Coordinates of C-alpha atoms in Angstrom, one line a residue:
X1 CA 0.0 0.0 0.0
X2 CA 1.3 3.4 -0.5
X3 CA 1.1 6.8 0.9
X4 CA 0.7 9.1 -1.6
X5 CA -1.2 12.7 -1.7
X6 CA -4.3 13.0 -4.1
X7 CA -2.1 15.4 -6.5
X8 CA 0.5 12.7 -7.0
X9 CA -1.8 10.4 -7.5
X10 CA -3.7 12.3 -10.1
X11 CA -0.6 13.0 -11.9
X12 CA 0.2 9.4 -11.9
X13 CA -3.4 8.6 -13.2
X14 CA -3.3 11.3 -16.2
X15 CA 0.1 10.1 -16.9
X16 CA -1.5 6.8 -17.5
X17 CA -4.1 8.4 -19.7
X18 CA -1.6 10.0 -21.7
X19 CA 0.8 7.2 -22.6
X20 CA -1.9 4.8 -22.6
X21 CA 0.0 2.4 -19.9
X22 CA -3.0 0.4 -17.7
X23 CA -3.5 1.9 -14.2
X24 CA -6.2 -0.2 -11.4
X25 CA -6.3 1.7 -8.4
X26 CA -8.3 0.6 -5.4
X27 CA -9.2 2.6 -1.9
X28 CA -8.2 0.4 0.8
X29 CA -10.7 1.1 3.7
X30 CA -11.2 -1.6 6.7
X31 CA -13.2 -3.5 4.8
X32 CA -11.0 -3.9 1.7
X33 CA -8.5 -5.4 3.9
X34 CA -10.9 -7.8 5.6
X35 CA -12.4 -8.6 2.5
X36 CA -9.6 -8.7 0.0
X37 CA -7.6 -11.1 1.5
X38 CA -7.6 -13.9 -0.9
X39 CA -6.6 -11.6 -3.6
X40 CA -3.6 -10.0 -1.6
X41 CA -0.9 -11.6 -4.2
X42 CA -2.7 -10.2 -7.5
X43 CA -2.7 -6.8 -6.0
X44 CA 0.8 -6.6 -5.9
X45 CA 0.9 -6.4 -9.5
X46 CA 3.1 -3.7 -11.2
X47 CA -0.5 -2.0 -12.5
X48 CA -2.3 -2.1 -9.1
X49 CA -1.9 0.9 -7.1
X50 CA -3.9 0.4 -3.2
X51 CA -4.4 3.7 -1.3
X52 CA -5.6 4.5 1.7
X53 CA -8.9 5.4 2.7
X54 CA -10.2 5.9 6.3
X55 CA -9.5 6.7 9.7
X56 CA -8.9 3.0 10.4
X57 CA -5.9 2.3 7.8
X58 CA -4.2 5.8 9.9
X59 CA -4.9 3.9 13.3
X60 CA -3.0 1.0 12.4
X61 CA -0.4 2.3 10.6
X62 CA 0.6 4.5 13.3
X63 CA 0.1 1.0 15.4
X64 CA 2.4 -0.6 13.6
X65 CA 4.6 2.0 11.9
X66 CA 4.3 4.5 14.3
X67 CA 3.6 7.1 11.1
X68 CA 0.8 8.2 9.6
X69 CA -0.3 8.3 6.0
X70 CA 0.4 11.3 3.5
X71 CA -3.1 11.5 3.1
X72 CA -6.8 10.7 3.5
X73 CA -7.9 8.5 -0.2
X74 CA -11.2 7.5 -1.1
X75 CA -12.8 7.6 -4.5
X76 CA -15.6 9.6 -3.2
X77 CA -13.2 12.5 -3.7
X78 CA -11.0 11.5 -5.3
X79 CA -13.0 11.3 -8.8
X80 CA -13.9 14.6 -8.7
X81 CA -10.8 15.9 -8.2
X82 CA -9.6 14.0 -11.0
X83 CA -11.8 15.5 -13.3
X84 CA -10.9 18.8 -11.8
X85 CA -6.9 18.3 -13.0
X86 CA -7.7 17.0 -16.5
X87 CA -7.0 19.6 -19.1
X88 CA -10.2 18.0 -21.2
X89 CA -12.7 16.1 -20.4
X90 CA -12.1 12.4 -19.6
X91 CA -14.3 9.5 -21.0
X92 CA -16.2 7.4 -18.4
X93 CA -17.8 3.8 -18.4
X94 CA -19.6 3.6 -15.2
X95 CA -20.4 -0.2 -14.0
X96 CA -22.1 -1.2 -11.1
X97 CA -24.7 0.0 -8.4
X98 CA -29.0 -0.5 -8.8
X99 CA -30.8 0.2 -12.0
X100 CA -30.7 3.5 -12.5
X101 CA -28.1 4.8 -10.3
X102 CA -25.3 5.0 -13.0
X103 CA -27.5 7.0 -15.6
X104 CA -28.2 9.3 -12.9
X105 CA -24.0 9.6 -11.8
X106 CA -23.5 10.2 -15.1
X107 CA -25.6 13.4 -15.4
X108 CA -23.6 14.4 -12.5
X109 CA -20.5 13.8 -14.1
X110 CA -21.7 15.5 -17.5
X111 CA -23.4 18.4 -16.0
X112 CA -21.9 19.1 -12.8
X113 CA -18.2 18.0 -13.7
X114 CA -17.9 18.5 -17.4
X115 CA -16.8 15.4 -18.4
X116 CA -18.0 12.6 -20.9
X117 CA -19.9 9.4 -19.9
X118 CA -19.5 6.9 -23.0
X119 CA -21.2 3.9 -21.4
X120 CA -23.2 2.8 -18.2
X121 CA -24.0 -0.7 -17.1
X122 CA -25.8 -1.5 -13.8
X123 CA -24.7 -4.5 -11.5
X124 CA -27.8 -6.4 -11.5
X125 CA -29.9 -7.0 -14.8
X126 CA -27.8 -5.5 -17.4
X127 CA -24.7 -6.9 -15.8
X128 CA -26.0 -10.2 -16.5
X129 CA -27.9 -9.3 -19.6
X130 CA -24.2 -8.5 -20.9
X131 CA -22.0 -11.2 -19.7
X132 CA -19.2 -11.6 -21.9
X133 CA -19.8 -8.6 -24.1
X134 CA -19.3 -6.6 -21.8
X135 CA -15.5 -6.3 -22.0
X136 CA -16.4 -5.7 -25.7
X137 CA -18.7 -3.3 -24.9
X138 CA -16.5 -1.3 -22.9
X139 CA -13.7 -1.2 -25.7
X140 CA -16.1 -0.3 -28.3
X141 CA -17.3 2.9 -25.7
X142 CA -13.6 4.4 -26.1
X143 CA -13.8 4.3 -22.3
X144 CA -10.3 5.9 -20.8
X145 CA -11.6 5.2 -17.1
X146 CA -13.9 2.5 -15.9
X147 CA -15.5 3.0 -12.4
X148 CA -16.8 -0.4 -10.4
X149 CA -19.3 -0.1 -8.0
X150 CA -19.5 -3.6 -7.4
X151 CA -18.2 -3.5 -3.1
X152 CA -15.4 -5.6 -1.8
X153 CA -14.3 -7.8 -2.9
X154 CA -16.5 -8.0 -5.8
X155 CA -15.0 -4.4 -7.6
X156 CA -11.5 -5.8 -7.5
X157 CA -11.8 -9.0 -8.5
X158 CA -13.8 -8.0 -11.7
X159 CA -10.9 -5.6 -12.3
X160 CA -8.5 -7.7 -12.0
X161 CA -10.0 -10.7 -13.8
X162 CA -11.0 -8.2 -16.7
X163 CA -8.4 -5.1 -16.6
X164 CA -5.9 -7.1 -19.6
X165 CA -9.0 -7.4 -21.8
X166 CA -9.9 -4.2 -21.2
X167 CA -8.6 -1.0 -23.7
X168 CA -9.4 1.2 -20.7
X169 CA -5.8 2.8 -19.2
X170 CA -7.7 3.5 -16.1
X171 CA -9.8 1.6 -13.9
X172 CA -11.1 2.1 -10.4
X173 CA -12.6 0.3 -7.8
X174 CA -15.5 3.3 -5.9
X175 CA -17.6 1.3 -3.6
X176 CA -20.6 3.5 -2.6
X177 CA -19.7 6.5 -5.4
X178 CA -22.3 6.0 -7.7
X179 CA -24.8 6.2 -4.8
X180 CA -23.1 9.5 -4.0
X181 CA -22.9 11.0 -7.7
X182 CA -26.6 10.3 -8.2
X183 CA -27.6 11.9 -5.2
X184 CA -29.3 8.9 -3.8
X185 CA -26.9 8.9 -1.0
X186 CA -25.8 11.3 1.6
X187 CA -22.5 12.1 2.5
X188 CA -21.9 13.3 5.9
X189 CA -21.3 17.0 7.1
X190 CA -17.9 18.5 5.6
X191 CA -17.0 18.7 9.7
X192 CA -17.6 14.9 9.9
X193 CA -15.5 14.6 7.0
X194 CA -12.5 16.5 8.6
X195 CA -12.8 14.7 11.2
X196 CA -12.6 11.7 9.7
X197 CA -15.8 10.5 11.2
X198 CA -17.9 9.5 7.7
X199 CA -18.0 6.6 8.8
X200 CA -20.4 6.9 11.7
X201 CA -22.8 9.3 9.8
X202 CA -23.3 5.9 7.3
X203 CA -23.4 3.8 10.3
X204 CA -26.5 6.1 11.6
X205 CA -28.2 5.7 8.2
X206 CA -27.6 2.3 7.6
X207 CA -27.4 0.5 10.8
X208 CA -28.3 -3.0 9.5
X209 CA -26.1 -3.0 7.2
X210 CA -22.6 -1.9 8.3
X211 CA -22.8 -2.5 12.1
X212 CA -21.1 -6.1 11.3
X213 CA -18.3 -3.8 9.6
X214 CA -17.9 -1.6 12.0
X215 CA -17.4 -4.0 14.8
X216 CA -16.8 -7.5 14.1
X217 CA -15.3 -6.7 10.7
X218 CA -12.9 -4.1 12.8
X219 CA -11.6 -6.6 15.3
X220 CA -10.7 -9.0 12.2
X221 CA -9.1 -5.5 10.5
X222 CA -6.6 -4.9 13.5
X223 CA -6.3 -8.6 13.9
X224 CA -5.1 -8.9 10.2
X225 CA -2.8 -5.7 10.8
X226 CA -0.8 -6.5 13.9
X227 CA -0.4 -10.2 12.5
X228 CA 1.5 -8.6 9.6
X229 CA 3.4 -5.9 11.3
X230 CA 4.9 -8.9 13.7
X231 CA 5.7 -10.5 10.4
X232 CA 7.6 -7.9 8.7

């Protein structure tokens, strides 16, 4: 995993665009970690870049490392701020989320962000309406980045099972973006945000849900972490 500021990281994602060299990048949060476990090997791929996203990955790297990371990562953010560094527009295929929650990121995207949106497929129907055309479907879009909204460990897996068939220089794995492009979903306060606490505001609206991942699923996180940092 590396520590890297957004600006580097955008530089290093345009930089892809440019030269047309593939790029997957994936926001580690607790969960990732947890979840992605099995695919720990094929994310150490020259192409894969894992970032850090939460409050959690800080805890335990100061834990284990006794340092911090550069910055705060997720693809909440990050995407936009991507868009915001591009001298041009940038061609998206969005993949993933409920019917109708891709068509509506990508107005967001076109109309709040000025970029181009060459393609949407949802993860349910049309996901399996497409099977293997998809991949072909992509290509044929002149997609430069692909966005998975898929969740762990689903996103990566179809990233990296699909990113050498894929023309796309750019692919990233977003969890819940889509959601929050299209409005659907809130995001917490900007002073939640700051203080890196967005993950209790989506713990209030969707108790059900996450309250396994934000306890159980935690334990296992620092579990997983001080096991490797007694290993390196």
């Amino acid at each position: 995993m590396r520590s890297i500021t957004r600006q580097r990281l955008a530089q290093e994602v345009l930089g892809a665009l440019s030269s047309g060299h593939k790029r997957q990048v994936f926001f580690a949060n607790t969960n990732f970690v947890v979840q992605c476990r099995p695919l720990r090997k094929r994310l150490q791929a020259p192409s894969v870049c894992v970032v850090n996203d939460g409050i959690g990955m800080d805890l335990a790297s100061l834990l284990i490392h006794r340092r911090r990371f550069a910055e705060n990562l997720n693809g909440t953010d990050f995407i936009p701020y991507l868009c915001t560094q591009s001298v041009r527009p940038l061609r998206f295929f969005l993949l993933g989320s409920r019917p109708g929650v891709a068509v509506q990121a990508a107005r967001h995207l076109v109309d709040r962000l000025g970029q181009q949106v060459v393609g949407t497929c949802d993860g349910y129907a049309e996901y399996a309406e497409a099977g293997d055309e998809l991949v072909a479907r992509i290509n044929a879009s002149g997609a430069e980045v692909v966005l998975v909204a898929f969740g762990n460990p689903g996103q990566e897996t179809w990233i990296l099972d699909h990113c050498a068939a894929c023309n796309v220089p750019a692919m990233f794995g977003v969890g819940a973006l889509l959601d929050f492009l299209s409005g659907n979903t809130r995001r917490a306060p900007s002073w939640m945000r700051t203080l890196h606490l967005e993950w209790l505001f989506r713990l209030c609206l969707e108790p059900r849900r996450l309250l396994k991942r934000y306890t159980w699923d935690m334990i296992g996180f620092f579990w997983i972490c001080l096991r490797a940092g007694k290993q390196s």
